[in-house]
Amino acid sequence: GTTVKGAVDDLDLVIKKLGEAGFSHDRFYIHCDGALFGLMLPFVKRAPRISFKKPIGSVSVSGHKFVGCPMPCGVQITRVEHVKALSRNVEYLASRDATIMGSRNGHAPIFLWYSLNMKGYRGFQKEVNKCLRNAHYLKGRLVDAGIGAMLNELSSTVVFERPHDEEFVHKWQLACQGNIAHVVVMPNVTIHKLDHFLQELLQKRAVWFRDGKARPYCIASDVGLANCLCPLHR
């Protein structure tokens, strides 16, 4: 689970369990936080379908992550009754305002529109397939090199042992949490870049573990025994 590990919740199972527990649709609210992967999900086979035909309340996706808008932005889609509950009349605007902050960036929709129109359905589909393919490549190379790694199904976020050198972490802008780090494979990440990263990581590991004083971190509790390749679980 968690964002760090690239989890994708099973929406249908969540709805099913709520029903089995006796909750009618008017007694729960489900927000689908698409963030990064929300715009990739529709192009992934076997991925759960997010639809307002299901009893969800809202969906949000980021525009600056997979799409690549030059400023942080996002889109939230919700049902009319929820918009009405938030809306209020603003006298000096002579209109009804439904934004959370009372204002919003007018440039962001233009960038989103441009990207969606330039790439189109086929363009996004191609980029998603590339990201997933390269993520599986990275995970496979890490495991072949004896480095514990995990890749959640439906995800392009590769989780692996945290590097022992913070300078290396900063250079490659790795996000770390406890004993794990992750690489989010996006459209700009090429096989060449992944190979360069792996080559440098292996060179660094040879130095870190040369005298036997330092050992690879155990990540079994984070990603499961089967994905950990520390001396205990190798």
Short mmCIF file of C-alpha atoms in Angstrom, two decimals:
data_model
loop_
_atom_site.label_atom_id
_atom_site.label_comp_id
_atom_site.label_asym_id
_atom_site.label_seq_id
_atom_site.Cartn_x
_atom_site.Cartn_y
_atom_site.Cartn_z
CA GLY A 1 0.00 0.00 0.00
CA THR A 2 0.78 3.72 0.25
CA THR A 3 1.84 6.30 -2.33
CA VAL A 4 5.51 5.47 -1.73
CA LYS A 5 4.93 1.92 -2.97
CA GLY A 6 2.71 2.81 -5.92
CA ALA A 7 -0.46 1.18 -4.62
CA VAL A 8 -3.73 1.12 -6.56
CA ASP A 9 -6.74 0.28 -4.42
CA ASP A 10 -9.44 -2.08 -5.68
CA LEU A 11 -12.44 0.26 -5.88
CA ASP A 12 -14.94 -2.53 -6.61
CA LEU A 13 -13.76 -4.50 -3.59
CA VAL A 14 -14.07 -1.42 -1.33
CA ILE A 15 -17.65 -0.85 -2.52
CA LYS A 16 -18.46 -4.54 -2.09
CA LYS A 17 -17.14 -4.61 1.49
CA LEU A 18 -19.11 -1.48 2.41
CA GLY A 19 -22.26 -3.16 1.08
CA GLU A 20 -21.55 -6.36 2.99
CA ALA A 21 -21.12 -4.28 6.15
CA GLY A 22 -24.60 -2.83 5.65
CA PHE A 23 -23.69 0.65 4.43
CA SER A 24 -26.08 2.08 1.85
CA HIS A 25 -24.72 4.52 -0.74
CA ASP A 26 -25.94 7.56 1.21
CA ARG A 27 -23.87 6.53 4.24
CA PHE A 28 -20.39 6.72 2.75
CA TYR A 29 -18.30 9.02 0.56
CA ILE A 30 -15.48 7.70 -1.61
CA HIS A 31 -12.90 10.09 -3.02
CA CYS A 32 -10.65 8.54 -5.67
CA ASP A 33 -7.28 10.27 -5.34
CA GLY A 34 -5.84 9.75 -8.81
CA ALA A 35 -2.85 12.08 -8.31
CA LEU A 36 -0.07 10.65 -10.52
CA PHE A 37 -1.54 7.38 -11.72
CA GLY A 38 -5.12 8.50 -12.26
CA LEU A 39 -4.43 9.58 -15.85
CA MET A 40 -2.41 6.43 -16.54
CA LEU A 41 -4.95 3.96 -15.18
CA PRO A 42 -7.41 4.06 -18.13
CA PHE A 43 -4.67 2.75 -20.42
CA VAL A 44 -3.66 -0.19 -18.21
CA LYS A 45 -5.19 -3.59 -18.85
CA ARG A 46 -6.78 -5.28 -15.83
CA ALA A 47 -6.87 -1.93 -13.98
CA PRO A 48 -10.00 -1.12 -11.96
CA ARG A 49 -12.38 1.22 -13.77
CA ILE A 50 -13.11 4.52 -12.07
CA SER A 51 -16.59 5.70 -13.05
CA PHE A 52 -19.41 7.81 -11.67
CA LYS A 53 -21.69 4.90 -12.58
CA LYS A 54 -20.25 3.52 -9.35
CA PRO A 55 -21.15 5.07 -5.96
CA ILE A 56 -18.14 7.36 -5.68
CA GLY A 57 -18.24 11.02 -4.65
CA SER A 58 -15.26 12.52 -6.47
CA VAL A 59 -12.10 11.94 -8.49
CA SER A 60 -8.93 14.04 -8.65
CA VAL A 61 -5.84 13.89 -10.85
CA SER A 62 -2.66 15.96 -11.00
CA GLY A 63 -1.77 17.93 -14.08
CA HIS A 64 1.91 18.47 -13.29
CA LYS A 65 2.90 14.82 -12.86
CA PHE A 66 2.21 12.44 -15.75
CA VAL A 67 0.81 15.14 -18.05
CA GLY A 68 3.76 17.45 -17.31
CA CYS A 69 2.20 20.91 -16.82
CA PRO A 70 4.87 23.46 -15.88
CA MET A 71 3.15 24.40 -12.61
CA PRO A 72 1.53 22.31 -9.86
CA CYS A 73 -2.14 21.89 -10.68
CA GLY A 74 -4.93 19.38 -10.55
CA VAL A 75 -8.49 18.62 -11.58
CA GLN A 76 -11.26 17.47 -9.28
CA ILE A 77 -14.53 16.11 -10.66
CA THR A 78 -17.46 15.62 -8.33
CA ARG A 79 -21.23 15.30 -8.37
CA VAL A 80 -23.52 18.30 -8.84
CA GLU A 81 -25.00 18.07 -5.35
CA HIS A 82 -21.54 18.43 -3.80
CA VAL A 83 -20.71 21.41 -6.01
CA LYS A 84 -23.97 23.09 -4.97
CA ALA A 85 -23.14 22.55 -1.30
CA LEU A 86 -19.81 24.36 -1.78
CA SER A 87 -21.03 27.13 -4.10
CA ARG A 88 -21.92 30.62 -2.94
CA ASN A 89 -23.00 33.84 -4.56
CA VAL A 90 -20.30 36.50 -4.85
CA GLU A 91 -21.83 39.93 -5.30
CA TYR A 92 -18.84 41.74 -6.77
CA LEU A 93 -18.36 38.98 -9.37
CA ALA A 94 -22.08 38.90 -10.20
CA SER A 95 -21.84 35.12 -10.37
CA ARG A 96 -21.84 31.98 -8.29
CA ASP A 97 -18.40 30.74 -7.21
CA ALA A 98 -17.73 27.02 -6.78
CA THR A 99 -13.95 27.05 -6.25
CA ILE A 100 -12.44 25.97 -2.96
CA MET A 101 -10.15 28.99 -2.59
CA GLY A 102 -12.42 31.51 -4.28
CA SER A 103 -10.04 31.64 -7.24
CA ARG A 104 -7.94 29.42 -9.48
CA ASN A 105 -5.07 29.50 -11.95
CA GLY A 106 -6.42 30.28 -15.41
CA HIS A 107 -3.25 29.11 -17.16
CA ALA A 108 -3.40 25.52 -15.87
CA PRO A 109 -6.51 24.52 -17.91
CA ILE A 110 -4.84 25.91 -21.04
CA PHE A 111 -1.73 23.79 -20.49
CA LEU A 112 -3.87 20.72 -19.74
CA TRP A 113 -5.99 21.29 -22.83
CA TYR A 114 -2.88 21.73 -24.98
CA SER A 115 -1.22 18.55 -23.69
CA LEU A 116 -4.38 16.46 -24.05
CA ASN A 117 -4.94 17.67 -27.59
CA MET A 118 -1.33 17.39 -28.73
CA LYS A 119 -0.79 13.85 -27.41
CA GLY A 120 -4.28 12.49 -27.82
CA TYR A 121 -5.52 9.08 -26.71
CA ARG A 122 -2.90 7.13 -28.67
CA GLY A 123 -0.10 9.35 -27.44
CA PHE A 124 -0.99 8.84 -23.79
CA GLN A 125 -1.46 5.12 -24.35
CA LYS A 126 2.02 4.88 -25.87
CA GLU A 127 3.60 6.80 -22.98
CA VAL A 128 1.84 4.67 -20.33
CA ASN A 129 3.02 1.45 -21.99
CA LYS A 130 6.55 2.84 -22.14
CA CYS A 131 6.51 3.76 -18.43
CA LEU A 132 5.26 0.33 -17.36
CA ARG A 133 7.68 -1.49 -19.64
CA ASN A 134 10.65 0.51 -18.34
CA ALA A 135 9.52 0.06 -14.73
CA HIS A 136 9.51 -3.73 -15.17
CA TYR A 137 12.93 -3.46 -16.81
CA LEU A 138 14.34 -1.52 -13.84
CA LYS A 139 12.85 -3.91 -11.29
CA GLY A 140 14.24 -6.91 -13.17
CA ARG A 141 17.73 -5.40 -13.42
CA LEU A 142 17.76 -4.58 -9.70
CA VAL A 143 16.78 -8.12 -8.73
CA ASP A 144 19.33 -9.62 -11.15
CA ALA A 145 21.99 -7.49 -9.42
CA GLY A 146 20.98 -8.89 -6.02
CA ILE A 147 19.13 -5.77 -4.87
CA GLY A 148 15.78 -6.25 -3.15
CA ALA A 149 13.02 -4.60 -5.17
CA MET A 150 9.26 -4.57 -5.62
CA LEU A 151 6.88 -3.31 -8.29
CA ASN A 152 3.18 -3.23 -7.47
CA GLU A 153 0.89 -4.52 -10.18
CA LEU A 154 -0.55 -1.63 -12.26
CA SER A 155 2.22 0.71 -11.06
CA SER A 156 5.32 2.38 -12.50
CA THR A 157 6.86 3.04 -9.06
CA VAL A 158 9.81 0.73 -8.35
CA VAL A 159 10.64 0.25 -4.65
CA PHE A 160 14.11 -0.96 -3.61
CA GLU A 161 16.71 -0.91 -0.83
CA ARG A 162 17.60 2.56 0.38
CA PRO A 163 21.08 3.64 -0.79
CA HIS A 164 23.67 4.13 1.99
CA ASP A 165 24.98 7.41 0.57
CA GLU A 166 22.84 10.55 0.96
CA GLU A 167 24.86 12.29 -1.73
CA PHE A 168 23.78 9.58 -4.16
CA VAL A 169 20.17 9.98 -2.97
CA HIS A 170 20.26 13.74 -3.60
CA LYS A 171 21.97 13.40 -6.97
CA TRP A 172 19.25 11.10 -8.29
CA GLN A 173 16.47 12.86 -6.34
CA LEU A 174 15.31 9.61 -4.76
CA ALA A 175 12.37 9.67 -2.35
CA CYS A 176 13.22 7.60 0.73
CA GLN A 177 11.22 6.33 3.69
CA GLY A 178 12.87 4.20 6.35
CA ASN A 179 14.84 1.42 4.64
CA ILE A 180 13.28 1.86 1.21
CA ALA A 181 13.59 4.24 -1.72
CA HIS A 182 11.62 4.45 -4.91
CA VAL A 183 11.99 5.44 -8.53
CA VAL A 184 8.90 6.75 -10.31
CA VAL A 185 9.35 5.85 -13.98
CA MET A 186 7.88 8.65 -16.09
CA PRO A 187 7.86 9.25 -19.88
CA ASN A 188 11.16 11.17 -19.75
CA VAL A 189 12.96 8.21 -18.12
CA THR A 190 14.74 6.23 -20.84
CA ILE A 191 16.40 2.83 -20.76
CA HIS A 192 19.73 4.64 -21.18
CA LYS A 193 19.06 6.74 -18.07
CA LEU A 194 18.03 3.63 -16.10
CA ASP A 195 21.19 1.81 -17.16
CA HIS A 196 23.29 4.80 -16.09
CA PHE A 197 21.53 4.88 -12.72
CA LEU A 198 22.03 1.12 -12.22
CA GLN A 199 25.68 1.26 -13.19
CA GLU A 200 26.39 4.03 -10.69
CA LEU A 201 24.34 2.31 -7.97
CA LEU A 202 26.30 -0.93 -8.39
CA GLN A 203 29.60 0.95 -8.29
CA LYS A 204 28.55 2.70 -5.08
CA ARG A 205 27.35 -0.56 -3.49
CA ALA A 206 30.74 -2.14 -4.15
CA VAL A 207 32.28 0.66 -2.07
CA TRP A 208 29.60 0.70 0.67
CA PHE A 209 29.84 -3.03 1.37
CA ARG A 210 33.54 -3.54 0.57
CA ASP A 211 34.82 -4.04 4.14
CA GLY A 212 31.78 -6.00 5.36
CA LYS A 213 30.93 -3.46 8.07
CA ALA A 214 27.85 -2.18 6.26
CA ARG A 215 25.13 -4.45 4.90
CA PRO A 216 22.16 -3.94 2.57
CA TYR A 217 19.04 -2.83 4.44
CA CYS A 218 16.41 -5.44 5.21
CA ILE A 219 13.19 -4.40 3.47
CA ALA A 220 11.12 -7.52 4.23
CA SER A 221 8.74 -5.64 6.53
CA ASP A 222 8.16 -3.03 3.81
CA VAL A 223 7.80 -5.16 0.68
CA GLY A 224 7.52 -8.76 1.90
CA LEU A 225 10.03 -11.59 2.38
CA ALA A 226 9.89 -12.64 -1.26
CA ASN A 227 11.13 -9.23 -2.43
CA CYS A 228 13.91 -8.76 0.13
CA LEU A 229 17.47 -9.76 -0.82
CA CYS A 230 19.32 -8.77 2.36
CA PRO A 231 21.80 -11.29 3.85
CA LEU A 232 18.99 -12.70 6.05
CA HIS A 233 16.53 -13.34 3.25
CA ARG A 234 18.71 -13.87 0.22
#
